[in-house]
Tab-separated table of C-alpha atoms in Angstrom:
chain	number	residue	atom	x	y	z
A	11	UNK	CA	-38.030	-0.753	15.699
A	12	UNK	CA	-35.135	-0.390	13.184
A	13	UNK	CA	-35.066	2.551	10.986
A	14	UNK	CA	-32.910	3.961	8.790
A	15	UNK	CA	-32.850	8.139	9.729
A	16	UNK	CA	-31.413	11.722	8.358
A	17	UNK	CA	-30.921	14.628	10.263
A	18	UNK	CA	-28.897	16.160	7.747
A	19	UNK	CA	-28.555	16.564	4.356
A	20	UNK	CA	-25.762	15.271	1.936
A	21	UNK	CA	-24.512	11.989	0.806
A	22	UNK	CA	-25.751	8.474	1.571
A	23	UNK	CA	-23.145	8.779	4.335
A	24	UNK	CA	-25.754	11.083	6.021
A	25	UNK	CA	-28.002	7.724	6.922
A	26	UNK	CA	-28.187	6.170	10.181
A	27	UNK	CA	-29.512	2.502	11.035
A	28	UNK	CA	-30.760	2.778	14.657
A	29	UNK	CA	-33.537	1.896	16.620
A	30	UNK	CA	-36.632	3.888	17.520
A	31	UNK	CA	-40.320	3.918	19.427
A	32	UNK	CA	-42.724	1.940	17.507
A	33	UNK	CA	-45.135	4.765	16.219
A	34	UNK	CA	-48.640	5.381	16.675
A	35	UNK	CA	-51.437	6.061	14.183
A	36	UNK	CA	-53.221	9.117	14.500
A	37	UNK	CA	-56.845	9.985	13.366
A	38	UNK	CA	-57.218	8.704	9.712
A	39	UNK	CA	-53.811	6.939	9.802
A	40	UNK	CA	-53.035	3.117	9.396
A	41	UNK	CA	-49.242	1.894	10.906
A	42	UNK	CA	-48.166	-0.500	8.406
A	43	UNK	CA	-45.629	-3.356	9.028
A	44	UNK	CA	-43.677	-3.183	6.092
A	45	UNK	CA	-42.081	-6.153	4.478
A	46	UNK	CA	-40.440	-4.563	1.118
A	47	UNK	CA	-39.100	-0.913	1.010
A	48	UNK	CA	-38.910	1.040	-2.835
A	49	UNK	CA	-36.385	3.605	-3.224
A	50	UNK	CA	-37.018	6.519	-6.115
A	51	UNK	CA	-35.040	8.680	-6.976
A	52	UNK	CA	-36.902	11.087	-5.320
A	53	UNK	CA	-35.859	9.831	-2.284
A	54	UNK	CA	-32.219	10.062	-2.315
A	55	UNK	CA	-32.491	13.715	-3.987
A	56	UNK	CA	-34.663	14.786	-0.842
A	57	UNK	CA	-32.112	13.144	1.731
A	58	UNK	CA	-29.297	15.314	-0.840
A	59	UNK	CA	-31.031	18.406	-1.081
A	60	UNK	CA	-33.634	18.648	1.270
A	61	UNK	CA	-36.769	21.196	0.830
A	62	UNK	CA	-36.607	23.739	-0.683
A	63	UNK	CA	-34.028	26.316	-0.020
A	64	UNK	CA	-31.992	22.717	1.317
A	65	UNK	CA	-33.606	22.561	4.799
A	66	UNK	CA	-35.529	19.497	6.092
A	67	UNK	CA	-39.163	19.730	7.299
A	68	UNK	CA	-38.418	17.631	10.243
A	69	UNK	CA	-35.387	17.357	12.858
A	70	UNK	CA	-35.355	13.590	11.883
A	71	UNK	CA	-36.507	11.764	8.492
A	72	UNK	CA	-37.126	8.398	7.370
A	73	UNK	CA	-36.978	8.109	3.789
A	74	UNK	CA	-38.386	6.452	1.150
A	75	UNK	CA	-42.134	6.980	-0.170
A	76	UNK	CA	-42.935	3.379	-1.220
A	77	UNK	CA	-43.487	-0.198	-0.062
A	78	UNK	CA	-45.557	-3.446	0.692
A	79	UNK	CA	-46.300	-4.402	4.074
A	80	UNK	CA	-49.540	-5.306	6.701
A	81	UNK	CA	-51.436	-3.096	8.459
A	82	UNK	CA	-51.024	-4.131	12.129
A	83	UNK	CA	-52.569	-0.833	13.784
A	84	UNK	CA	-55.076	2.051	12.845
A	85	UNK	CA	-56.232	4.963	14.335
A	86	UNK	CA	-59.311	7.187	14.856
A	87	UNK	CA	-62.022	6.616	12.231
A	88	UNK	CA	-60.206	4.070	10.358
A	89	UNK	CA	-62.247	0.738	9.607
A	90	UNK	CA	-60.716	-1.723	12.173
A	91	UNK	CA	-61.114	-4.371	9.842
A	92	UNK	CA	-58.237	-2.974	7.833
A	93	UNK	CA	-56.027	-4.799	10.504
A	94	UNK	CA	-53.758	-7.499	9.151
A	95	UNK	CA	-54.612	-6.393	5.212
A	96	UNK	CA	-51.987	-6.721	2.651
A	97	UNK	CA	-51.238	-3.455	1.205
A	98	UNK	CA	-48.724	-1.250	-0.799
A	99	UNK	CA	-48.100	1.705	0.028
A	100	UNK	CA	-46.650	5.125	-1.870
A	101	UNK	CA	-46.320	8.707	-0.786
A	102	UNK	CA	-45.124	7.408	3.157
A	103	UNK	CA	-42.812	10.442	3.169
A	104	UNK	CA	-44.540	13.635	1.734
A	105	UNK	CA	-44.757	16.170	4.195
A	106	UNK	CA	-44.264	13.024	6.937
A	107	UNK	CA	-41.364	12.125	8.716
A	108	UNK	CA	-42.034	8.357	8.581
A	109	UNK	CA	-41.546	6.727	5.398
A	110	UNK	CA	-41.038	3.253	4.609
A	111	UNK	CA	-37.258	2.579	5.473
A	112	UNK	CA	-38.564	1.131	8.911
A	113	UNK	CA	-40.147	-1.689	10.060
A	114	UNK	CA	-42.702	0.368	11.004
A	115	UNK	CA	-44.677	3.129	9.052
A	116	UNK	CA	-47.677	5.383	9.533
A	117	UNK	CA	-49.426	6.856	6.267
A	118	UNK	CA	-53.026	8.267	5.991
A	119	UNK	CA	-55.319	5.099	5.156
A	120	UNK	CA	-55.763	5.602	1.753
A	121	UNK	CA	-51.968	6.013	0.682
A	122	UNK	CA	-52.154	2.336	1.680
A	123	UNK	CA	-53.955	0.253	-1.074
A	124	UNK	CA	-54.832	-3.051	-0.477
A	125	UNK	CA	-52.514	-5.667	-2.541
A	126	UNK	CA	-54.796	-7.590	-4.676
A	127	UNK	CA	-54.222	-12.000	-3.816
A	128	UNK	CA	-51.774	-13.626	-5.391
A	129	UNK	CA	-49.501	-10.127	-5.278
A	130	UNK	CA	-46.497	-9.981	-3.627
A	131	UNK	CA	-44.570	-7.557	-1.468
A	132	UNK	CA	-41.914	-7.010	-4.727
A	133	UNK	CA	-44.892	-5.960	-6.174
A	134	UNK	CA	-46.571	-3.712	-4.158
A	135	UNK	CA	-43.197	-1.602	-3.115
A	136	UNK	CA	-42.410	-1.596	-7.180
A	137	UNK	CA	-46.143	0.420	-7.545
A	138	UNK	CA	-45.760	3.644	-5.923
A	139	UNK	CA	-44.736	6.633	-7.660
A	140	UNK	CA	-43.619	5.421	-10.710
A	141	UNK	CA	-46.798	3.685	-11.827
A	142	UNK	CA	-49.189	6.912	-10.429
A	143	UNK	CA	-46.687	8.758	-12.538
A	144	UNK	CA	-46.813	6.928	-15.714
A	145	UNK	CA	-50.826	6.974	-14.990
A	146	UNK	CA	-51.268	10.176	-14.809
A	147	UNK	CA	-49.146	11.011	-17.988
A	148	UNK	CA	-51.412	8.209	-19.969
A	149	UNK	CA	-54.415	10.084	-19.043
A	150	UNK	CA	-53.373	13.632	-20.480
A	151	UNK	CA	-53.762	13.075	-24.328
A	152	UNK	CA	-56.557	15.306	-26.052
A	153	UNK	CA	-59.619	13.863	-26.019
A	154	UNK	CA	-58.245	10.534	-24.258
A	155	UNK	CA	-60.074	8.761	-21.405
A	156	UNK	CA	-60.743	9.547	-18.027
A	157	UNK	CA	-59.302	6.253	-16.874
A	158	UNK	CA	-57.150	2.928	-17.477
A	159	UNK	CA	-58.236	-0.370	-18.632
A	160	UNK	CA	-58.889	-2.503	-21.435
A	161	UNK	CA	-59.939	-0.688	-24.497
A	162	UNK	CA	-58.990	2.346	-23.596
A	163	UNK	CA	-56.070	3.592	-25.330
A	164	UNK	CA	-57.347	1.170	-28.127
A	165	UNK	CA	-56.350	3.459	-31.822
A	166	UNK	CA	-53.683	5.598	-29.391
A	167	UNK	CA	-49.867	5.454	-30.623
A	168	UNK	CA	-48.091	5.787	-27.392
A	169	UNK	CA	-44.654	6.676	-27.449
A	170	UNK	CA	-42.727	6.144	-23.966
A	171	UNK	CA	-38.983	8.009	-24.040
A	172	UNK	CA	-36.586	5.920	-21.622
A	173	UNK	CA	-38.927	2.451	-22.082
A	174	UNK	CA	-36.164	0.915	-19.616
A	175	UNK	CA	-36.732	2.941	-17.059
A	176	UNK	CA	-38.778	2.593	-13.657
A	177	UNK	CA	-41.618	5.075	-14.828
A	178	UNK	CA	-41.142	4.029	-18.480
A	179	UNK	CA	-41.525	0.502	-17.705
A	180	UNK	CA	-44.934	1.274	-15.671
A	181	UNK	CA	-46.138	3.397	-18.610
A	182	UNK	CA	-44.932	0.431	-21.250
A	183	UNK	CA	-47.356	-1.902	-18.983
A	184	UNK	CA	-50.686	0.382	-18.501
A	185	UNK	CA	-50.499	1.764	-21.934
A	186	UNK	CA	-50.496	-2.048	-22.911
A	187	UNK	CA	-52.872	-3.064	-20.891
A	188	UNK	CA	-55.027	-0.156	-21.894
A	189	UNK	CA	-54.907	-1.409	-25.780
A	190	UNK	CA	-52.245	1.559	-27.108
A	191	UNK	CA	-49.932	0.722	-29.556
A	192	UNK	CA	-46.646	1.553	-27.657
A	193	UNK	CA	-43.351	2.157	-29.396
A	194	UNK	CA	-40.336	2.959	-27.049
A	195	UNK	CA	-37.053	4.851	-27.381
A	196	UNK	CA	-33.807	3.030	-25.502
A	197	UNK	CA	-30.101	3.524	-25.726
A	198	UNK	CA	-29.061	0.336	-26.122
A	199	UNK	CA	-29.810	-3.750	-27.171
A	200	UNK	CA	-30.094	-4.663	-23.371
A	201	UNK	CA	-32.803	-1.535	-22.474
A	202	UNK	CA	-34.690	-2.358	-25.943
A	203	UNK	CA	-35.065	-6.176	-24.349
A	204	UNK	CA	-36.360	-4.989	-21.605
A	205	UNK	CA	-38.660	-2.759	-22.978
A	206	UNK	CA	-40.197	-5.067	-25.312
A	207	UNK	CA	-40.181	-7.759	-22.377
A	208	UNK	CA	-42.448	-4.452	-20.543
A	209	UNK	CA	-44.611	-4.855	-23.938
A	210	UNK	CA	-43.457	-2.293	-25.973
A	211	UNK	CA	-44.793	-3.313	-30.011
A	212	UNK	CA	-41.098	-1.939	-31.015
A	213	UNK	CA	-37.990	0.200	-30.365
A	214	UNK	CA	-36.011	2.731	-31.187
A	215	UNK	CA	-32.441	4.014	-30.353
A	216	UNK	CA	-32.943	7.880	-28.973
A	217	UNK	CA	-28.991	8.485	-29.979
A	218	UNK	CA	-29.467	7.005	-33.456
A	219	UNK	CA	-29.216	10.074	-36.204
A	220	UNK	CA	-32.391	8.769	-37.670
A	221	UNK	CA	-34.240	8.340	-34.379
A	222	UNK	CA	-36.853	10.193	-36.152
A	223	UNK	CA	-37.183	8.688	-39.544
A	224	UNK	CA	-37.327	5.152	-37.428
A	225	UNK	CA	-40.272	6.505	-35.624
A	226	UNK	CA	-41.823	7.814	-37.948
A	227	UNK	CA	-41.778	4.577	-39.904
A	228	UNK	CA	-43.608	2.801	-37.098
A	229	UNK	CA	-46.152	5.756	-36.684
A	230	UNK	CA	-46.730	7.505	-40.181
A	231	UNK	CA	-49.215	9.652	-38.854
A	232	UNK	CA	-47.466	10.458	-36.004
A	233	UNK	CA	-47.821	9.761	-32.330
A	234	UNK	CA	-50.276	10.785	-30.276
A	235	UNK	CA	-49.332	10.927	-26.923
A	236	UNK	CA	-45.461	11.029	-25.259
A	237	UNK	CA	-44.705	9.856	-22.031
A	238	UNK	CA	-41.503	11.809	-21.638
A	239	UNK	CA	-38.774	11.745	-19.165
A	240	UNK	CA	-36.755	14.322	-20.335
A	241	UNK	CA	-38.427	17.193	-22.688
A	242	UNK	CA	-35.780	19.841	-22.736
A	243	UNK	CA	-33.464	17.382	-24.123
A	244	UNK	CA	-35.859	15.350	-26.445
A	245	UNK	CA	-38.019	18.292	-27.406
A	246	UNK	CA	-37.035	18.567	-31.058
A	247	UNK	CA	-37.550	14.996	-31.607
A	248	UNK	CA	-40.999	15.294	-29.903
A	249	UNK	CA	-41.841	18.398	-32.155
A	250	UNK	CA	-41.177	15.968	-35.477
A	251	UNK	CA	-42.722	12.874	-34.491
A	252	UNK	CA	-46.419	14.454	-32.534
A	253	UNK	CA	-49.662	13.968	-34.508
A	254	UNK	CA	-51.812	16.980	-34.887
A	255	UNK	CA	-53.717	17.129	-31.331
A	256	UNK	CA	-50.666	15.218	-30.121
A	257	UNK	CA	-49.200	15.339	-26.576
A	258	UNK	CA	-46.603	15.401	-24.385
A	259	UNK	CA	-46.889	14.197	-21.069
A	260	UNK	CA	-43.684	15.030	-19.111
A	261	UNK	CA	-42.404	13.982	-15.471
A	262	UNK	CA	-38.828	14.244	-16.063
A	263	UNK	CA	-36.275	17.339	-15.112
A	264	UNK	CA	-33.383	15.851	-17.031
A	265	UNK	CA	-31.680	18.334	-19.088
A	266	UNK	CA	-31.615	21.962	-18.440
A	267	UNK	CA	-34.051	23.498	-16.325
A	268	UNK	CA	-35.516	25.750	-19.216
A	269	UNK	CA	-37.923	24.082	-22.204
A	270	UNK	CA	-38.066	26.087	-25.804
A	271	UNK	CA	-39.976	24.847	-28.760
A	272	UNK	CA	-41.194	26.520	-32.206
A	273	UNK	CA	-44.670	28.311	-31.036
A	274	UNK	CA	-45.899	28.285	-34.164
A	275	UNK	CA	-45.423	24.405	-35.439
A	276	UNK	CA	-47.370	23.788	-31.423
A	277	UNK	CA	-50.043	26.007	-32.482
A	278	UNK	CA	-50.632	25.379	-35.906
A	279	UNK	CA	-50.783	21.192	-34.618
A	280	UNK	CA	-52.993	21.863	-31.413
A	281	UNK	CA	-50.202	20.039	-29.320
A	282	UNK	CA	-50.777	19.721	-25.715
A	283	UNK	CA	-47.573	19.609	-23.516
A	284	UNK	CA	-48.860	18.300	-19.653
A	285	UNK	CA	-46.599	18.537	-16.855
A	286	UNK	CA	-46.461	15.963	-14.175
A	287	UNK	CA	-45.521	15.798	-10.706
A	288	UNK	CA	-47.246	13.105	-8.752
A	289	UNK	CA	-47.006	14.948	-5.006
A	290	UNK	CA	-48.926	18.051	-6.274
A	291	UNK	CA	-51.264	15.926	-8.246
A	292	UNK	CA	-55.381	16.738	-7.055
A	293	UNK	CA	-56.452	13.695	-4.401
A	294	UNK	CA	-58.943	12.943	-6.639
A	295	UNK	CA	-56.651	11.823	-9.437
A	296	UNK	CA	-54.512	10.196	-6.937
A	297	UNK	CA	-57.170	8.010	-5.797
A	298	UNK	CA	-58.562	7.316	-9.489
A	299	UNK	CA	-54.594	6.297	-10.078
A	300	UNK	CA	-54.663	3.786	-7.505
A	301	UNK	CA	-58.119	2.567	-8.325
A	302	UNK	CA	-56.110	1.529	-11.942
A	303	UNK	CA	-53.369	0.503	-10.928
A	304	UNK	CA	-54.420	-2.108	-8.233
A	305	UNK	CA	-57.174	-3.256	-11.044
A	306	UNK	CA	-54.029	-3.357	-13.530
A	307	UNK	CA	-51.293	-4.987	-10.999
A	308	UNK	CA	-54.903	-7.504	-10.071
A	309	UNK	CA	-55.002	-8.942	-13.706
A	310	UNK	CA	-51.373	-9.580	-13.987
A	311	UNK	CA	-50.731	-6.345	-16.097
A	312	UNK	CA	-48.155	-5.072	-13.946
A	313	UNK	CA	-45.022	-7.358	-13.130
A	314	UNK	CA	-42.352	-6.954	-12.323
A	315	UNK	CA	-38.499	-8.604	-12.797
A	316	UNK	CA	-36.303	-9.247	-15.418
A	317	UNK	CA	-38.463	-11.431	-17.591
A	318	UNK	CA	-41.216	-8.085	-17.063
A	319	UNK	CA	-38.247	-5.796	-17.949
A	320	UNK	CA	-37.808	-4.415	-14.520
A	321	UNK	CA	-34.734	-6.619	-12.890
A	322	UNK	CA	-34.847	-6.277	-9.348
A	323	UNK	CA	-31.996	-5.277	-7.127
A	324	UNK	CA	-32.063	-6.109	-3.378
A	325	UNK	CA	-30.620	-4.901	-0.450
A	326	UNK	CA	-31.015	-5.696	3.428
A	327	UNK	CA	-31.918	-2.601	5.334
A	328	UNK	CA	-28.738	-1.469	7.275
A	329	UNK	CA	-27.996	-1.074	3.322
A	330	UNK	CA	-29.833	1.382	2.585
A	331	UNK	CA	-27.183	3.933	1.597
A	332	UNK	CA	-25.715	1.582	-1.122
A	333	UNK	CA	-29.633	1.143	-2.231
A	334	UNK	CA	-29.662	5.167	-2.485
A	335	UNK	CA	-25.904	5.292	-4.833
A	336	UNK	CA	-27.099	2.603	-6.803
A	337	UNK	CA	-30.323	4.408	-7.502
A	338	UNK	CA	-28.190	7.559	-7.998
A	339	UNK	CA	-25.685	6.152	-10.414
A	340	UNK	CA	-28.445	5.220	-12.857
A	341	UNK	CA	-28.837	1.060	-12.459
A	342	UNK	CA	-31.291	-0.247	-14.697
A	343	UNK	CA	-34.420	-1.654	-12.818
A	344	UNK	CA	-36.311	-1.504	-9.621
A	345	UNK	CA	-34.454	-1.138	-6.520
A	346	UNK	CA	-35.634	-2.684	-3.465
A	347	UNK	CA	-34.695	-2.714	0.607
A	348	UNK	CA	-35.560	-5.588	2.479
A	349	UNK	CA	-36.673	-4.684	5.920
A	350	UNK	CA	-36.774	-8.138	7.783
A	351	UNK	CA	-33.178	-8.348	6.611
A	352	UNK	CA	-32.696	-5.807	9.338
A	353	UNK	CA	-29.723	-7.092	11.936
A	354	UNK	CA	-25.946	-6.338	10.067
């Protein structure tokens, strides 16, 4: 099969397109033919950094935690009827050495959740961790729900920081779909498009000098829950703008690596701040996220494209490494490798 590999960290240069074994499922394991890969930026941090203290868990990785694809193969256990199901899958590359930049990928049957009709491969690589993400941040407000749908968020002020982002966008859509009224914070007329095109009610400009005031215009009584991407930086904004028994839900680690706020003003409001990092998240919550996000992605909550406010950018698999800078330098939307565009 073709494969994109790292034995190494450092720069995209690091990746290799080369050919390997098909793999084999194991006990509990599906092999997935993948059609559409989704690159994070999770991914090209690991292939950068590696593990912690900068080693890599295996001698040889394929990246990339995301995609859409058919299950052609399953192993031990595994309901054979599964063969030849549409699926997307997320999470290919935790503590794995196959993710999805193959033709080819092997995952634990339940990190590969069948793609509702109608859906297509775009779709299901676009899911992943940015939607379990933004669905686990939507869940942690005080005295919220236990899950997504229709109704509810209904009363909830939602405010989503970046709302042109990849988890932004995903939290613009479920919070939406969930009946929240969702304001979002952009930096610039382009982003706030696309964030209202998500289904954001309104937005704001984060660098504006009355970023607050604006916000607090839209929400008098402040907002109740913030899906933030980066809370040491937006912090005192967050402080002014949360309702008593507000909270903020953050998955970001932009900014310094160190978050202070005025004790007091958190106490005195019950705030709640909730941290979130999808890997670490409990399995139940992981399968309750992809319970609500198939049900969401089924009744055309989640889209995805330009007119959805995620613009798509493609890229054929021997590729990959321009697919990881692009990611890296910031580009606005949902970045995608196409694996049967395999052959340079």
């Amino acid at each position: 099969m073709k494969a994109i590999v790292y034995s190494s960290t450092g720069g995209s240069d690091v990746l290799e397109f080369v050919d390997r074994p098909v793999p084999q499922p194991g006990p509990g394991a599906v092999r997935v033919r993948v059609e559409v890969s989704g690159v994070n930026h999770s991914d090209w941090k690991a292939r950068e950094f590696g593990h912690r203290g900068g080693a890599l868990m295996y001698p040889e990785v394929v990246p990339h935690h995301d995609g859409g694809g058919v299950i052609d193969a399953v192993g031990d256990g595994v309901d054979p009827s599964r063969v030849g199901q549409r699926v997307w899958v997320w999470e290919a590359a935790y503590k794995r050495p196959h993710g999805t930049a193959a033709e080819y990928t092997i995952v634990p049957s339940g990190n590969a959740v069948p793609l509702p009709d109608g859906l297509s491969f775009d779709v299901g690589a676009s899911l992943g961790l940015r939607a379990v993400a933004a669905h686990r941040c939507l869940l942690a407000g005080q005295n919220g729900p236990s899950r997504l749908g229709p109704g509810a968020l209904a009363g909830c002020t939602v405010l989503v920081a970046g709302g042109a982002g990849g988890v932004g966008q995903a939290a613009i859509q479920l919070a939406t779909w969930s009946g929240a009224f969702v304001i979002a914070t952009v930096s610039s007329a382009e982003k706030a498009k696309l964030a209202l095109a998500a289904g954001a009610a309104h937005t704001v400009d984060y660098r504006s000098d009355t970023v607050v005031s604006d916000i607090r215009a839209l929400a008098p009584g402040g907002v109740d829950l913030i899906v933030e991407a980066a809370s040491t930086v937006n912090i005192d904004i967050d402080m002014e703008i949360l309702a008593p028994l507000g909270t903020v839900a953050s998955y970001g680690t932009e900014g310094t690596n160190e978050l202070t706020f005025p004790t007091r003003l958190a106490i005195g409001r019950n705030l709640r701040f909730q941290f979130v990092m999808v890997m670490t998240m409990p399995t139940a919550d992981k399968d309750l996220a992809s319970a609500d996000i198939t049900a969401a992605a089924a009744a055309g909550a989640i889209t995805v494209g330009e007119q959805a406010g995620l613009p798509l950018h493609r890229f054929p698999l021997h590729r990959t490494g321009e697919a990881h800078d692009a990611v890296q330098a910031g580009i606005v939307g949902k970045v995608l490798v196409d694996i049967g565009a395999s052959t340079p």
